[in-house]
mmCIF file of N, CA and C in Angstrom:
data_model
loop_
_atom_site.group_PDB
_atom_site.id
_atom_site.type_symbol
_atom_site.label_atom_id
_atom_site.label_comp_id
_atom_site.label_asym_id
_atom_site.label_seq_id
_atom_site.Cartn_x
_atom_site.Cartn_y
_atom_site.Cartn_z
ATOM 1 N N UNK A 1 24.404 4.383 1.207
ATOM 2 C CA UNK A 1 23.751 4.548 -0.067
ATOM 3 C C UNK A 1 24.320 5.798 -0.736
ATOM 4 N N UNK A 2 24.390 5.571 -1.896
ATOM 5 C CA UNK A 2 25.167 6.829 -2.579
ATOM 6 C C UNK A 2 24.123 8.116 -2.513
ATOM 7 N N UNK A 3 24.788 9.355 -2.784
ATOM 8 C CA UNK A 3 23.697 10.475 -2.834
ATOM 9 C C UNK A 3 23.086 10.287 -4.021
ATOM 10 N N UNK A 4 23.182 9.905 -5.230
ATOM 11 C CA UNK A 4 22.274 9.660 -6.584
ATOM 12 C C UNK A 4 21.552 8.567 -6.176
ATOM 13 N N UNK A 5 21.433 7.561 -5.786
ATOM 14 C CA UNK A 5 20.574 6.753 -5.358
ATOM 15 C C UNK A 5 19.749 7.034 -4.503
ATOM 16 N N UNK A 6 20.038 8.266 -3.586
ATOM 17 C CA UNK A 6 18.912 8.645 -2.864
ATOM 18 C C UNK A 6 18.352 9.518 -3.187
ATOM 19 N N UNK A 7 18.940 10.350 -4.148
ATOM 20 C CA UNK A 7 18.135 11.545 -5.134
ATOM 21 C C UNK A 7 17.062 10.881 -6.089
ATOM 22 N N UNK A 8 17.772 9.543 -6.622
ATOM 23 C CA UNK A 8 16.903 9.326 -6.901
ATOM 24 C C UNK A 8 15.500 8.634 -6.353
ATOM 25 N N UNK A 9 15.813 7.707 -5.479
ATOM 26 C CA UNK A 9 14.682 7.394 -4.486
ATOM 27 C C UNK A 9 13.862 8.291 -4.515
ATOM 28 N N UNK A 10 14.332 9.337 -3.996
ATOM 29 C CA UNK A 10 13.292 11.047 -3.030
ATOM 30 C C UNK A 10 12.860 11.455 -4.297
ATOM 31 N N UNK A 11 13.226 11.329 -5.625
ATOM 32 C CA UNK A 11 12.340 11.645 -6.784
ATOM 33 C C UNK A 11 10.973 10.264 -7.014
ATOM 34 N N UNK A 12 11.345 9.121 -7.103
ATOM 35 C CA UNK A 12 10.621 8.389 -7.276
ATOM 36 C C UNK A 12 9.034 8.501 -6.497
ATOM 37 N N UNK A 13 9.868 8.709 -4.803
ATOM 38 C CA UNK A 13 8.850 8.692 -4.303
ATOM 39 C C UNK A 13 7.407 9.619 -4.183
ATOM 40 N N UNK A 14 8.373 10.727 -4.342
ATOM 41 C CA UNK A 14 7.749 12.013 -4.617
ATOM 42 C C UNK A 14 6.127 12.072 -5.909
ATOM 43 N N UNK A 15 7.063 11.416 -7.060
ATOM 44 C CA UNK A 15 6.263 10.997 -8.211
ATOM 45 C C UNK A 15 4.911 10.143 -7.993
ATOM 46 N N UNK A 16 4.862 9.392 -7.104
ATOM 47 C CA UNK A 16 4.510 8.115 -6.570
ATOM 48 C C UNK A 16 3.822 8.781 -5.789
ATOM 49 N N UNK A 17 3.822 9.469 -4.964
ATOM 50 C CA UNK A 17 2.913 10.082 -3.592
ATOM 51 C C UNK A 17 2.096 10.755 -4.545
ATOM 52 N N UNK A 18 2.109 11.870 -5.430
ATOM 53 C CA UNK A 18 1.204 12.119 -6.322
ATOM 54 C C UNK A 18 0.660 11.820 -6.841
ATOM 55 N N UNK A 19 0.713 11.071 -7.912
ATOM 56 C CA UNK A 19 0.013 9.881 -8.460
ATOM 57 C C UNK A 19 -1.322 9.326 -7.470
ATOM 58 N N UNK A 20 -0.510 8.705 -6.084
ATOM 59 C CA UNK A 20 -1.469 8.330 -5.626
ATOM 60 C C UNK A 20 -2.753 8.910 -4.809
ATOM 61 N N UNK A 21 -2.310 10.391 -4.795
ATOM 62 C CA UNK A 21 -2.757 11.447 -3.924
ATOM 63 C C UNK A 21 -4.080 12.009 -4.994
ATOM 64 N N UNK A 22 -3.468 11.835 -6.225
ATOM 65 C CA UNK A 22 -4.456 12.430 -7.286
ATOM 66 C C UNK A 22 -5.938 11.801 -6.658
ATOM 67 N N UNK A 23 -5.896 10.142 -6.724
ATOM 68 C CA UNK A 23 -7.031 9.378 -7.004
ATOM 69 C C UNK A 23 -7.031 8.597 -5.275
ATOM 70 N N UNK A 24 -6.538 9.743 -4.112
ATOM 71 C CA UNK A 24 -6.941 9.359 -2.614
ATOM 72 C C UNK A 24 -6.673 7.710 -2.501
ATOM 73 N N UNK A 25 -5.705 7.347 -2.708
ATOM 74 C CA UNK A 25 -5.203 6.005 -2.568
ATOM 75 C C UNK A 25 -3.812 6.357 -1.322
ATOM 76 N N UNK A 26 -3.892 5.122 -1.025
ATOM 77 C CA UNK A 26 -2.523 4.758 0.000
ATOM 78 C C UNK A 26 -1.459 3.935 -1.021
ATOM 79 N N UNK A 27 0.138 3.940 -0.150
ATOM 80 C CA UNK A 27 0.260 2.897 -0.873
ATOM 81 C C UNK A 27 0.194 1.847 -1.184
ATOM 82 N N UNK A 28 -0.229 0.996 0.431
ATOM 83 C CA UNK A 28 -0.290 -0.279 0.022
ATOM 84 C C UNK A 28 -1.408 -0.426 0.121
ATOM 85 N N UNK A 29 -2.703 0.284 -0.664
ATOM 86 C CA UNK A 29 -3.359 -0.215 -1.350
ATOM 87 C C UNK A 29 -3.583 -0.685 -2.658
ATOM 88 N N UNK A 30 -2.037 -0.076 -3.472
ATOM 89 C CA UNK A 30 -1.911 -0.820 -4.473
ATOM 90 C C UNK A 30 -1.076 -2.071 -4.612
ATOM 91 N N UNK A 31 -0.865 -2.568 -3.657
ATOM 92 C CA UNK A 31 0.210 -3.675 -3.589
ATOM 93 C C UNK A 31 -0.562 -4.707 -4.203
ATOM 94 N N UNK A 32 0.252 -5.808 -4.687
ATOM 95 C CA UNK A 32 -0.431 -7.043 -4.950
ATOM 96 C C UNK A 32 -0.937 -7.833 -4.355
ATOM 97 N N UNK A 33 -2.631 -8.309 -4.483
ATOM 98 C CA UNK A 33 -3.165 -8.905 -3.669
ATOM 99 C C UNK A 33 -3.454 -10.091 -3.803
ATOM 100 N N UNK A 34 -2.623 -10.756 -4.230
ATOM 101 C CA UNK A 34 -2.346 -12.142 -4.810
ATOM 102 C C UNK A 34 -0.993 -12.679 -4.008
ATOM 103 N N UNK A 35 -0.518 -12.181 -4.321
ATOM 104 C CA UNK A 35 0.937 -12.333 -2.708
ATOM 105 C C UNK A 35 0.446 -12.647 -1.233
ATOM 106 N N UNK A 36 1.154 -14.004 -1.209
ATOM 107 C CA UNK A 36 0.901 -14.557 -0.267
ATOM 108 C C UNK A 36 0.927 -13.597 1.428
ATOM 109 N N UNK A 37 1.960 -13.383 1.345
ATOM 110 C CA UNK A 37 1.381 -12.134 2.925
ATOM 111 C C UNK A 37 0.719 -10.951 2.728
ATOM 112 N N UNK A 38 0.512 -10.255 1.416
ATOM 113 C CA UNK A 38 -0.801 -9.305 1.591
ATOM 114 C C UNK A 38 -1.915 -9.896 1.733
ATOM 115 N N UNK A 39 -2.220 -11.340 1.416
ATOM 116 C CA UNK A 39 -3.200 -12.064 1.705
ATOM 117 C C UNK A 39 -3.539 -12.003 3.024
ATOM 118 N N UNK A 40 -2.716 -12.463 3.560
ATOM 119 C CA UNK A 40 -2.590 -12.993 4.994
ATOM 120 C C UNK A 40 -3.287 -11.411 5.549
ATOM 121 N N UNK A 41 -2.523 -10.626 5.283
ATOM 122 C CA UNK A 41 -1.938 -8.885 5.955
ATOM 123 C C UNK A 41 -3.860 -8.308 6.050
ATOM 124 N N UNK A 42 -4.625 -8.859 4.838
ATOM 125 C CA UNK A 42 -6.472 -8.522 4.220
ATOM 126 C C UNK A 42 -7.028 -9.243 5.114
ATOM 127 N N UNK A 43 -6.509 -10.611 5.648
ATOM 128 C CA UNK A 43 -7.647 -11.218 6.320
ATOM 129 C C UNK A 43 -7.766 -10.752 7.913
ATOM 130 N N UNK A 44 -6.523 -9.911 7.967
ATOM 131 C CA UNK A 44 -6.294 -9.479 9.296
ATOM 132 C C UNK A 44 -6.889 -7.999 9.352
ATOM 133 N N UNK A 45 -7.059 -7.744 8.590
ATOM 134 C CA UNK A 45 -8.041 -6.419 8.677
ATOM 135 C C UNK A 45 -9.317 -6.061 9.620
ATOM 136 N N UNK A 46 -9.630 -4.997 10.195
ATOM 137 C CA UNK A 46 -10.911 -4.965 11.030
ATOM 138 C C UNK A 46 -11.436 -4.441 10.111
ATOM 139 N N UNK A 47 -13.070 -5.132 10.098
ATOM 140 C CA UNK A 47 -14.083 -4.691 9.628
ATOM 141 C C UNK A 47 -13.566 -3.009 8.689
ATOM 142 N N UNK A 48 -14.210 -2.186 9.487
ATOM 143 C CA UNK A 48 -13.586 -0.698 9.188
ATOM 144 C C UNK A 48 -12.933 -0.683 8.413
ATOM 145 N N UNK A 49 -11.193 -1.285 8.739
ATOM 146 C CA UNK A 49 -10.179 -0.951 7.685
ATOM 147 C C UNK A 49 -10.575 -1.337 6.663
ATOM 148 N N UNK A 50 -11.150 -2.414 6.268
ATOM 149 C CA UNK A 50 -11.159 -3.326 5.400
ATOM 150 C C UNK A 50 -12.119 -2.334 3.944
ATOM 151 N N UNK A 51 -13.250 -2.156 4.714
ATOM 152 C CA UNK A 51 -14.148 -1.259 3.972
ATOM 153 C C UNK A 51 -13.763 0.189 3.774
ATOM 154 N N UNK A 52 -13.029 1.057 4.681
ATOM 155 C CA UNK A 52 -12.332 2.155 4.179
ATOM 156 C C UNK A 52 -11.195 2.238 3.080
ATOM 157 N N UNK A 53 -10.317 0.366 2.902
ATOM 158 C CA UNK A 53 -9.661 0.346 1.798
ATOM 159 C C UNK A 53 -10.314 0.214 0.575
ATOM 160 N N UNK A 54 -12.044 -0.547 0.536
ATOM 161 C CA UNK A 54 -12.489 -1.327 -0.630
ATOM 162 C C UNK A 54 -13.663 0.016 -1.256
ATOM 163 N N UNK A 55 -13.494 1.113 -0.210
ATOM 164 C CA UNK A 55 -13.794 2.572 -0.666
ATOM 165 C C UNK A 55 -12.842 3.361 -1.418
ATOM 166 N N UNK A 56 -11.774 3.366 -0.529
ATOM 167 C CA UNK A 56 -10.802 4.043 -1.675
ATOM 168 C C UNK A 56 -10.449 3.713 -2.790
ATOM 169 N N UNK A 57 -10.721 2.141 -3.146
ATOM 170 C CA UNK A 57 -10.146 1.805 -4.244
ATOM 171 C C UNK A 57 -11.682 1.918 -5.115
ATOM 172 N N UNK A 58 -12.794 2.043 -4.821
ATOM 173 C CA UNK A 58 -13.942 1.715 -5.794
ATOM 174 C C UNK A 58 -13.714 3.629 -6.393
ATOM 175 N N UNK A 59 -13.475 4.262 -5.143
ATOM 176 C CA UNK A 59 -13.372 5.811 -5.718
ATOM 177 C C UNK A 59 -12.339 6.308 -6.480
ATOM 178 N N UNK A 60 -11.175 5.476 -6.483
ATOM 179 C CA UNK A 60 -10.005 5.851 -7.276
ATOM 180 C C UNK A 60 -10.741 5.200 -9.206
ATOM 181 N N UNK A 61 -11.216 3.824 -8.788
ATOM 182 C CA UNK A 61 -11.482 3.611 -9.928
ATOM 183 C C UNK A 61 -12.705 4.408 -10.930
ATOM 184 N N UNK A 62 -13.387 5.274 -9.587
ATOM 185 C CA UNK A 62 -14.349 6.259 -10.822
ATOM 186 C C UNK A 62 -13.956 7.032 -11.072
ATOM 187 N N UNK A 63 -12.920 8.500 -10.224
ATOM 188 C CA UNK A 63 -11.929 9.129 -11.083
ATOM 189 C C UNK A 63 -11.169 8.491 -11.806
ATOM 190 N N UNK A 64 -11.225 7.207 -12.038
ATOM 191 C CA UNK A 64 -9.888 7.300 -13.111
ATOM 192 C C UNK A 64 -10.849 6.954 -14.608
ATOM 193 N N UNK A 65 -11.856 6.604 -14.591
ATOM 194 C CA UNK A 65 -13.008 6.336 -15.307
ATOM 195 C C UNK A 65 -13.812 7.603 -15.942
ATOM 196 N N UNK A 66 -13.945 8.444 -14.972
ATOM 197 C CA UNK A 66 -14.034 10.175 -15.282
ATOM 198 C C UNK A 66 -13.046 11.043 -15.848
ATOM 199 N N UNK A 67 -11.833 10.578 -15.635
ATOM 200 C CA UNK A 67 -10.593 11.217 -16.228
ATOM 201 C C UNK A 67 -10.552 12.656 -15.369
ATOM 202 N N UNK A 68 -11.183 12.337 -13.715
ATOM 203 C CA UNK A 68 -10.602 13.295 -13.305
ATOM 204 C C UNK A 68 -9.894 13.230 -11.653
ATOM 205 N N UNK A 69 -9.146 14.240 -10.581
ATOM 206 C CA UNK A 69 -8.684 14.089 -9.504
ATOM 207 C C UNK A 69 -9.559 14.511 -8.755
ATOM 208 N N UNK A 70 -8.891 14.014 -7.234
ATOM 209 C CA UNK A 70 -9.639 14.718 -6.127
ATOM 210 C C UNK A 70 -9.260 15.755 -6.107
ATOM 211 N N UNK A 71 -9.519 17.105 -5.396
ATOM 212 C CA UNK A 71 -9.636 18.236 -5.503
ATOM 213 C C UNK A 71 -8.310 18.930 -4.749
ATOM 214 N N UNK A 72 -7.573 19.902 -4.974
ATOM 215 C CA UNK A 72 -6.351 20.286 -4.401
ATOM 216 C C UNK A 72 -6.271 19.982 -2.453
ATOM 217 N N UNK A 73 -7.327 20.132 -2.029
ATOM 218 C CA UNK A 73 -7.806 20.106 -0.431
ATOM 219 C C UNK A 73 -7.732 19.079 -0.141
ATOM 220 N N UNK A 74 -8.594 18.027 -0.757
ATOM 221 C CA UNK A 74 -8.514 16.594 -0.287
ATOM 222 C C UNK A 74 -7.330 16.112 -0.269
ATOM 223 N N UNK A 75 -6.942 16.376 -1.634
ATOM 224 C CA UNK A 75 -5.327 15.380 -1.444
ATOM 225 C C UNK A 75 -3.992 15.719 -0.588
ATOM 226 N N UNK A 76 -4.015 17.365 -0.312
ATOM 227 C CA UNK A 76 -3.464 17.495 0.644
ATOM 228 C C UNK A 76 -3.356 16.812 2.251
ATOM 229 N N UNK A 77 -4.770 16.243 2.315
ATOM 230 C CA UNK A 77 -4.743 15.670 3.679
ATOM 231 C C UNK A 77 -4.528 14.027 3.734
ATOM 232 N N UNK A 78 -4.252 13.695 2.257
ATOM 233 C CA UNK A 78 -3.560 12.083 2.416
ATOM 234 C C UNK A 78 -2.008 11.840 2.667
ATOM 235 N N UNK A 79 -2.043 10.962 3.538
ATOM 236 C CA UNK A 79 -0.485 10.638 3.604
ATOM 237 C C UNK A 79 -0.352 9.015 3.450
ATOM 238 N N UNK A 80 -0.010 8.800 2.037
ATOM 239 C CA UNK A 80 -0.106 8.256 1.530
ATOM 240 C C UNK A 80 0.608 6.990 1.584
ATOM 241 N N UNK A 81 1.597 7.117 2.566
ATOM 242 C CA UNK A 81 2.867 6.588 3.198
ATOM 243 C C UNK A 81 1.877 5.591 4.165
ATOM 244 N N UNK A 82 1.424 6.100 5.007
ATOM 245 C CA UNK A 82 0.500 5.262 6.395
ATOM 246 C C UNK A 82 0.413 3.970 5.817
ATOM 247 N N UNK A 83 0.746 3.463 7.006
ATOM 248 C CA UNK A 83 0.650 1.858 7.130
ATOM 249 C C UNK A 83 -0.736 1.575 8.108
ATOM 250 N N UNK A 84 -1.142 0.562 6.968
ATOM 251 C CA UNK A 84 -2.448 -0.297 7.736
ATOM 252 C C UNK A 84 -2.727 -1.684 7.803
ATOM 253 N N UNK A 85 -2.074 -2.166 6.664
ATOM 254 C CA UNK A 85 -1.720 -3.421 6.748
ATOM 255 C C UNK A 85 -0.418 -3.950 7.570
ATOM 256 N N UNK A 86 -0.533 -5.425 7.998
ATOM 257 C CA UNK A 86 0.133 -5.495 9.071
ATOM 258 C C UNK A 86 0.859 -6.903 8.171
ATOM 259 N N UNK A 87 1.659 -6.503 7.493
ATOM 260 C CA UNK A 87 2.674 -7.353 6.502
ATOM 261 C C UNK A 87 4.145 -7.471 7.252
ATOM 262 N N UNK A 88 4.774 -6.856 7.974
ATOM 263 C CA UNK A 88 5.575 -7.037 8.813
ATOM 264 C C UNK A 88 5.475 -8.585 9.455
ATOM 265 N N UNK A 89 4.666 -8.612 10.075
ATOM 266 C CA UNK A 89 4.104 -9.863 10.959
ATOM 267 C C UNK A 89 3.880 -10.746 10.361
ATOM 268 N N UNK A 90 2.937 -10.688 8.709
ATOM 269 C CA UNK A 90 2.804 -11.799 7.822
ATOM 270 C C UNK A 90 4.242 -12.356 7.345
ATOM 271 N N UNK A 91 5.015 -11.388 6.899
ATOM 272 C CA UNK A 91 6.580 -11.908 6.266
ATOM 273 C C UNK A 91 6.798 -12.795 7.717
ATOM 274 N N UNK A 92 7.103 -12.348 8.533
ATOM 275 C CA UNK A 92 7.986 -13.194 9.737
ATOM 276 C C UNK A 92 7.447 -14.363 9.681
ATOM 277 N N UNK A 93 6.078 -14.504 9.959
ATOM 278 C CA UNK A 93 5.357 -15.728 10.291
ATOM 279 C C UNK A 93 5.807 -16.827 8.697
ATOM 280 N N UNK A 94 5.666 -16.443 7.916
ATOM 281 C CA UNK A 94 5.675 -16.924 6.861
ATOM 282 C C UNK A 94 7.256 -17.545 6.821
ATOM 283 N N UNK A 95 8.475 -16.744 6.583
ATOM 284 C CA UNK A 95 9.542 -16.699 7.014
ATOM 285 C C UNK A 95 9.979 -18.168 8.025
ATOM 286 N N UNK A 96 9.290 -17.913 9.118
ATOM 287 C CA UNK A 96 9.315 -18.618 9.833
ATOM 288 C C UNK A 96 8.993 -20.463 9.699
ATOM 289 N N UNK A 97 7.727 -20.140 9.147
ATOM 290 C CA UNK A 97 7.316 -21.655 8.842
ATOM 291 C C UNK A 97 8.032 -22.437 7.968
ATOM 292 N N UNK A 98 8.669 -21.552 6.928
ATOM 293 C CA UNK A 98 9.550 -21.746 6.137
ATOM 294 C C UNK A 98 10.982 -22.165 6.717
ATOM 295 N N UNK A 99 11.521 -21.625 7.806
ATOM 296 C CA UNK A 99 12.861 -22.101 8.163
ATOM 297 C C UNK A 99 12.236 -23.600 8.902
ATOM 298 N N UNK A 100 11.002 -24.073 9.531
ATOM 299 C CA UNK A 100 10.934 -25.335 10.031
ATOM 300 C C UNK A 100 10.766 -26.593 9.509
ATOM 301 N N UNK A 101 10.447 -26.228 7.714
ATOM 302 C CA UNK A 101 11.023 -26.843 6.455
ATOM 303 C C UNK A 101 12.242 -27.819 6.597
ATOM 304 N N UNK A 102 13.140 -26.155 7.264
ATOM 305 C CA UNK A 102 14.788 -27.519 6.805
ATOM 306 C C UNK A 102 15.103 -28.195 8.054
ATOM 307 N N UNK A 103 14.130 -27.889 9.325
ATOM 308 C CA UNK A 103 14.197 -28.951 10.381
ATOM 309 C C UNK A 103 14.223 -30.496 9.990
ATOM 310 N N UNK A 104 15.381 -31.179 10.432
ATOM 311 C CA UNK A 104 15.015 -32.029 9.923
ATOM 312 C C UNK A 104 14.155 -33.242 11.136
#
């Protein structure tokens, strides 16, 4: 990968971790949840996860409704990167059923 393509990446992401850090979100809690393997990725959720994601997102949506952030402390302790959904496994499976398609 060229070094400007990764400068720029490491800017994007950077931008992006803030953003989401403002309003205590992950990232793939903003992913699309209409896509067939984040579907899959929600129903596989435990209890817990499930409700610690459908918290963060009800609280992002009242700061963003208040027009204000979480507080310099809090957002320091998100890492916003963490994986909890298990979409890895949904693509394959999916992937998969799909190559037994051209079985003939």
């Amino acid at each position: 990968m060229s070094a400007l393509l990764r400068m720029a990446a490491r800017w994007y992401q950077e931008g992006t971790a803030k953003e989401l850090r403002k309003y205590g979100l992950l990232y793939q809690d903003i992913l699309n949840e209409f896509h067939p393997d984040v579907q899959v990725a929600l129903s596989r959720l435990s209890p817990e996860e499930l409700s610690n994601r459908n918290k963060r997102l009800k609280r992002a949506a009242d700061l963003s409704v208040k027009h204000s952030e979480l507080s310099p402390e809090a957002q320091a302790k998100i890492d916003v990167w963490r994986k909890y959904l298990p979409l890895e496994r949904a693509q394959e499976e999916r992937l998969e059923r799909a190559s037994y398609k051209h079985i003939p």
